[in-house]
Tab-separated table of C-alpha atoms and ligand atoms in Angstrom:
chain	number	residue	atom	x	y	z
A	1	MET	CA	13.265	-3.828	5.472
A	2	ARG	CA	12.149	-2.901	9.372
A	3	PHE	CA	8.715	-2.031	10.116
A	4	TRP	CA	7.765	-0.348	13.113
A	5	ILE	CA	4.117	0.197	14.165
A	6	LEU	CA	3.350	2.932	16.938
A	7	THR	CA	-0.034	1.884	18.159
A	8	LEU	CA	-2.873	2.721	21.218
A	9	ASN	CA	-4.259	-1.346	19.549
A	10	PRO	CA	-1.590	-3.675	19.311
A	11	GLY	CA	-3.895	-6.302	19.150
A	12	PHE	CA	-5.311	-5.301	16.181
A	13	PHE	CA	-2.205	-6.818	13.989
A	14	ARG	CA	-2.444	-9.703	15.924
A	15	GLY	CA	-2.733	-12.346	13.026
A	16	ALA	CA	-2.941	-9.202	10.458
A	17	THR	CA	0.971	-9.332	10.208
A	18	ASP	CA	1.010	-13.267	9.976
A	19	GLU	CA	-0.757	-13.863	6.894
A	20	GLY	CA	-0.312	-14.076	2.824
A	21	MET	CA	2.701	-11.341	1.065
A	22	ILE	CA	4.023	-9.605	4.815
A	23	ARG	CA	4.327	-13.724	5.991
A	24	ILE	CA	5.931	-14.549	3.054
A	25	ALA	CA	8.613	-11.521	3.770
A	26	ARG	CA	9.429	-11.687	6.982
A	27	GLN	CA	9.730	-15.923	6.020
A	28	LYS	CA	12.527	-14.545	3.411
A	29	GLY	CA	14.126	-12.825	6.105
A	30	LEU	CA	13.319	-9.421	4.037
A	31	LEU	CA	10.884	-7.657	6.273
A	32	ASP	CA	10.706	-7.698	10.224
A	33	VAL	CA	7.477	-5.782	11.559
A	34	SER	CA	7.951	-4.725	15.467
A	35	VAL	CA	4.136	-3.771	16.938
A	36	VAL	CA	4.989	-1.282	19.479
A	37	ALA	CA	2.544	-0.246	21.713
A	38	ILE	CA	2.335	3.464	22.923
A	39	ARG	CA	0.485	2.963	25.779
A	40	ASP	CA	4.101	0.739	27.474
A	41	PHE	CA	5.295	4.200	27.117
A	42	THR	CA	3.011	6.807	29.557
A	43	ASP	CA	3.856	7.693	32.975
A	44	ASP	CA	1.040	7.799	34.687
A	45	ARG	CA	-0.699	4.737	36.833
A	46	TYR	CA	-3.929	5.011	34.310
A	47	GLY	CA	-1.678	4.877	31.692
A	48	THR	CA	-3.021	7.818	30.136
A	49	THR	CA	-2.484	8.129	26.322
A	50	ASP	CA	-4.740	11.090	25.471
A	51	ASP	CA	-6.188	14.635	27.010
A	52	TYR	CA	-8.713	16.826	26.398
A	53	PRO	CA	-7.988	19.544	22.975
A	54	TYR	CA	-6.898	22.344	24.140
A	55	GLY	CA	-9.067	25.608	23.554
A	56	GLY	CA	-12.283	22.848	23.560
A	57	GLY	CA	-14.055	20.931	20.995
A	58	ALA	CA	-15.295	17.206	20.747
A	59	GLY	CA	-13.228	14.181	20.692
A	60	MET	CA	-9.665	13.666	22.736
A	61	VAL	CA	-6.455	14.468	21.676
A	62	MET	CA	-3.221	11.646	21.855
A	63	LYS	CA	-0.691	12.903	24.142
A	64	ALA	CA	2.858	13.347	22.786
A	65	GLU	CA	5.275	12.634	25.411
A	66	PRO	CA	4.413	8.926	25.114
A	67	ILE	CA	4.699	9.046	21.489
A	68	LEU	CA	8.374	10.631	21.695
A	69	ARG	CA	9.157	8.311	23.610
A	70	ALA	CA	7.904	5.268	21.974
A	71	ASN	CA	9.938	6.400	18.897
A	72	GLU	CA	12.926	6.983	21.168
A	73	SER	CA	12.707	3.383	21.811
A	74	VAL	CA	12.380	2.681	18.372
A	75	ARG	CA	15.081	5.044	17.464
A	76	ARG	CA	17.727	2.785	19.480
A	77	ASP	CA	16.086	-0.231	18.696
A	78	ALA	CA	17.400	0.953	14.674
A	79	GLU	CA	20.340	1.770	15.751
A	80	ALA	CA	21.247	-1.334	17.381
A	81	GLY	CA	20.399	-3.197	14.531
A	82	THR	CA	23.513	-3.735	12.218
A	83	ALA	CA	21.837	-4.506	8.939
A	84	ALA	CA	18.886	-1.482	9.448
A	85	GLY	CA	21.077	1.669	10.976
A	86	GLY	CA	20.260	4.982	10.031
A	87	ARG	CA	17.129	6.725	10.736
A	88	PRO	CA	13.742	5.203	9.760
A	89	ARG	CA	11.301	7.246	7.671
A	90	VAL	CA	8.345	8.413	9.912
A	91	LEU	CA	4.591	8.159	8.491
A	92	VAL	CA	2.008	9.325	10.775
A	93	THR	CA	-1.759	8.027	9.088
A	94	THR	CA	-4.313	10.811	9.325
A	95	PRO	CA	-7.293	11.752	6.753
A	96	GLN	CA	-5.299	15.066	6.559
A	97	GLY	CA	-2.317	13.313	5.386
A	98	ARG	CA	-0.552	13.382	1.595
A	99	PRO	CA	-2.696	10.896	-1.038
A	100	PHE	CA	-1.054	6.902	-0.843
A	101	THR	CA	-0.117	6.361	-4.465
A	102	GLN	CA	1.702	3.686	-6.173
A	103	ALA	CA	4.274	5.903	-6.591
A	104	TRP	CA	4.623	6.884	-3.247
A	105	ALA	CA	4.729	3.089	-2.360
A	106	ARG	CA	7.566	2.121	-4.878
A	107	GLU	CA	9.638	5.043	-3.169
A	108	LEU	CA	9.225	3.698	0.583
A	109	ALA	CA	9.777	0.271	-0.520
A	110	GLN	CA	13.394	1.383	-0.720
A	111	GLU	CA	13.774	2.703	2.511
A	112	ARG	CA	15.817	-0.018	5.313
A	113	GLY	CA	13.142	1.778	7.882
A	114	ILE	CA	9.689	2.829	8.650
A	115	VAL	CA	7.674	4.159	11.393
A	116	VAL	CA	4.203	4.359	11.488
A	117	LEU	CA	2.258	6.280	13.849
A	118	CYS	CA	-1.143	5.145	13.756
A	119	GLY	CA	-3.652	8.033	14.336
A	120	ARG	CA	-6.762	8.184	16.991
A	121	TYR	CA	-9.236	9.709	18.798
A	122	LYS	CA	-9.624	13.485	17.379
A	123	GLY	CA	-6.161	13.741	16.198
A	124	ILE	CA	-2.553	13.637	17.255
A	125	ASP	CA	-0.549	16.473	19.192
A	126	GLU	CA	0.492	18.546	16.403
A	127	ARG	CA	3.717	19.465	17.836
A	128	VAL	CA	4.527	15.529	17.583
A	129	ILE	CA	4.744	15.755	13.902
A	130	PRO	CA	7.688	18.322	13.533
A	131	LEU	CA	9.205	16.338	16.269
A	132	LEU	CA	9.424	13.092	14.606
A	133	GLY	CA	10.443	15.217	11.033
A	134	ALA	CA	6.570	13.093	10.415
A	135	GLU	CA	4.968	12.710	7.022
A	136	GLU	CA	1.254	13.006	7.241
A	137	ILE	CA	-0.372	9.756	5.056
A	138	SER	CA	-3.526	9.236	3.996
A	139	ILE	CA	-5.188	5.910	2.002
A	140	GLY	CA	-7.901	7.710	1.182
A	141	ASP	CA	-11.187	10.459	1.180
A	142	TYR	CA	-12.770	8.513	4.162
A	143	VAL	CA	-11.955	8.736	7.632
A	144	LEU	CA	-11.076	5.635	9.664
A	145	SER	CA	-11.810	5.492	13.728
A	146	GLY	CA	-8.151	4.740	13.749
A	147	GLY	CA	-4.934	4.611	11.843
A	148	GLU	CA	-4.432	0.905	12.665
A	149	PRO	CA	-6.365	-0.744	9.106
A	150	ALA	CA	-3.931	2.251	7.293
A	151	ALA	CA	-0.664	1.502	8.661
A	152	MET	CA	-2.064	-2.566	7.596
A	153	VAL	CA	-2.527	-1.190	3.806
A	154	ILE	CA	0.769	0.644	3.874
A	155	LEU	CA	2.402	-2.361	5.274
A	156	ASP	CA	0.878	-4.848	2.110
A	157	ALA	CA	1.454	-2.092	-0.339
A	158	LEU	CA	5.155	-2.110	0.465
A	159	ALA	CA	5.727	-5.332	1.555
A	160	ARG	CA	5.204	-6.343	-2.135
A	161	LEU	CA	7.461	-4.419	-3.660
A	162	ILE	CA	11.046	-5.353	-1.369
A	163	PRO	CA	13.128	-6.997	-4.065
A	164	GLY	CA	12.724	-10.366	-3.765
A	165	VAL	CA	9.143	-11.090	-1.976
A	166	LEU	CA	7.668	-11.832	-5.265
A	167	GLY	CA	8.626	-14.335	-7.585
A	168	ASP	CA	9.503	-13.150	-11.289
A	169	ALA	CA	6.478	-14.384	-12.740
A	170	GLU	CA	4.281	-12.392	-10.153
A	171	SER	CA	6.603	-9.751	-10.506
A	172	ALA	CA	5.060	-6.119	-9.364
A	173	GLU	CA	5.817	-4.479	-12.936
A	174	ALA	CA	2.905	-5.171	-14.743
A	175	ASP	CA	0.263	-4.077	-12.190
A	176	SER	CA	-1.887	-1.389	-11.996
A	177	PHE	CA	-0.550	1.746	-11.347
A	178	SER	CA	2.683	0.552	-12.142
A	179	GLU	CA	1.465	1.981	-15.675
A	180	PRO	CA	-1.700	3.743	-14.634
A	181	LEU	CA	-3.921	1.202	-16.017
A	182	LEU	CA	-6.576	-0.558	-14.358
A	183	ASP	CA	-6.171	-4.153	-15.191
A	184	ALA	CA	-8.051	-6.076	-17.626
A	185	PRO	CA	-10.907	-8.747	-16.679
A	186	VAL	CA	-9.284	-12.204	-15.575
A	187	TYR	CA	-10.941	-15.713	-15.837
A	188	THR	CA	-9.823	-19.314	-15.074
A	189	ARG	CA	-11.724	-22.946	-15.540
A	190	PRO	CA	-14.321	-23.789	-16.323
A	191	GLU	CA	-15.330	-22.238	-19.586
A	192	ASP	CA	-18.903	-21.778	-18.567
A	193	VAL	CA	-20.443	-20.484	-14.778
A	194	SER	CA	-23.704	-20.681	-14.748
A	195	GLY	CA	-24.220	-19.331	-18.199
A	196	GLN	CA	-21.320	-16.844	-18.483
A	197	ARG	CA	-18.586	-17.843	-21.076
A	198	VAL	CA	-15.087	-16.719	-21.070
A	199	PRO	CA	-14.562	-14.166	-24.024
A	200	GLU	CA	-13.591	-16.712	-27.041
A	201	VAL	CA	-10.706	-14.740	-27.943
A	202	LEU	CA	-8.862	-16.260	-24.520
A	203	LEU	CA	-9.247	-19.577	-25.415
A	204	SER	CA	-7.999	-18.943	-28.629
A	205	GLY	CA	-4.417	-19.494	-28.618
A	206	ASP	CA	-3.615	-16.231	-30.336
A	207	HIS	CA	-1.484	-14.865	-28.522
A	208	GLU	CA	-1.415	-11.449	-30.518
A	209	ARG	CA	-5.380	-11.384	-30.422
A	210	ILE	CA	-4.961	-11.763	-26.714
A	211	ARG	CA	-2.663	-9.609	-26.039
A	212	VAL	CA	-4.495	-6.427	-27.967
A	213	TRP	CA	-7.798	-7.390	-26.587
A	214	LYS	CA	-6.080	-7.986	-23.008
A	215	ARG	CA	-4.798	-4.055	-23.857
A	216	ARG	CA	-8.454	-2.987	-25.257
A	217	GLU	CA	-10.511	-4.117	-22.217
A	218	ALA	CA	-7.449	-2.318	-19.730
A	219	LEU	CA	-8.113	0.920	-21.583
A	220	ARG	CA	-11.968	0.147	-21.436
A	221	ARG	CA	-12.235	-0.643	-17.870
A	222	THR	CA	-10.034	2.753	-17.530
A	223	TRP	CA	-11.771	4.604	-19.511
A	224	ARG	CA	-15.288	3.800	-17.678
A	225	ARG	CA	-14.189	3.769	-14.010
A	226	ARG	CA	-11.478	6.059	-13.724
A	227	PRO	CA	-11.441	8.409	-16.869
A	228	ASP	CA	-8.996	11.007	-14.674
A	229	LEU	CA	-6.152	8.200	-15.196
A	230	LEU	CA	-6.251	8.878	-18.388
A	231	LEU	CA	-6.943	13.076	-18.903
A	232	GLY	CA	-4.133	14.456	-19.862
A	233	ARG	CA	-1.939	11.272	-20.475
A	234	ALA	CA	0.425	10.912	-24.109
A	235	LEU	CA	-0.849	7.308	-25.345
A	236	CYS	CA	1.284	5.580	-27.445
A	237	LYS	CA	-0.506	5.372	-31.176
A	238	GLU	CA	-1.488	1.544	-30.335
A	239	ASP	CA	-3.533	2.868	-27.375
A	240	GLN	CA	-5.091	6.041	-29.157
A	241	LYS	CA	-6.487	3.820	-31.563
A	242	LEU	CA	-7.684	0.857	-29.281
A	243	LEU	CA	-9.109	4.353	-27.153
A	244	ASP	CA	-10.991	6.245	-29.687
A	245	GLU	CA	-12.589	2.351	-31.159
A	246	ILE	CA	-13.701	2.278	-27.529
A	247	LYS	CA	-15.351	5.529	-27.541
A	248	LYS	CA	-16.988	5.370	-30.728
A	249	GLU	CA	-17.983	1.785	-29.176
A	250	GLU	CA	-19.412	3.227	-25.655
A	251	GLY	CA	-20.611	6.289	-27.717
A	252	ARG	CA	-19.634	8.963	-25.802
B	301	LIG	N1	-6.917	7.454	10.069
B	301	LIG	C1	-8.342	7.560	10.010
B	301	LIG	N2	-8.906	8.096	8.051
B	301	LIG	C2	-7.889	7.676	7.688
B	301	LIG	C3	-7.445	7.969	6.663
B	301	LIG	N3	-8.096	7.925	5.309
B	301	LIG	N4	-6.464	7.517	5.692
B	301	LIG	C4	-5.063	7.301	7.038
B	301	LIG	N5	-5.145	7.413	8.211
B	301	LIG	C5	-6.394	7.341	8.306
């Protein structure tokens, strides 16, 4: 996958794209990340990337032309790359966007090229969206000062889903949200930490009891923290029985 980030703050990505899963994906040659500085595509000597909003109001608006030129250079880059070819999909980070989910991440991970345009200031000149054929994307119901952290979140979520990046053992299949249940708690050595003990069942060696315990605790967490994930969802018989028991235990 080729991933381009269009940003006013290229420095934000220094280091961040050289760590963890993103570094592994890049080292394996499965991911190529390019950070494109929008300021390089301005046409005045001040490098102006923003301007006052028409109709007034607080904050500055990102100008269309430097972004369009930056995107043109990405398009040329994409066409030149033999492996990537075709038109990359363009995303724009904004709190007004469609919520980013694991399902959307799985879909995007199939793409050969993705461009993420990081929003800043009060927003981006609206005409950029149709001109780029862009999709607006939000990583949550809170406001960041810029779209750069959102671009990193999207990149990280996609990198681990690119086929071949994760080993079989850590395969993303069983993640929370692949199946819409939160994960059960996990523990590692030692058995006792300041008087807090690992649940006995996990030390029992009884694989079936452990499996049922993990399932029960995953359901319990989901029921406690994210009941919305269970609402209107048809559960298999075993899950329904476990959930009924949990509800009885929890008295609600
Ligand atoms: N820019 C500012 N806030 C954002 C959010 N929640 N998601 C995506 N981009 C943003």
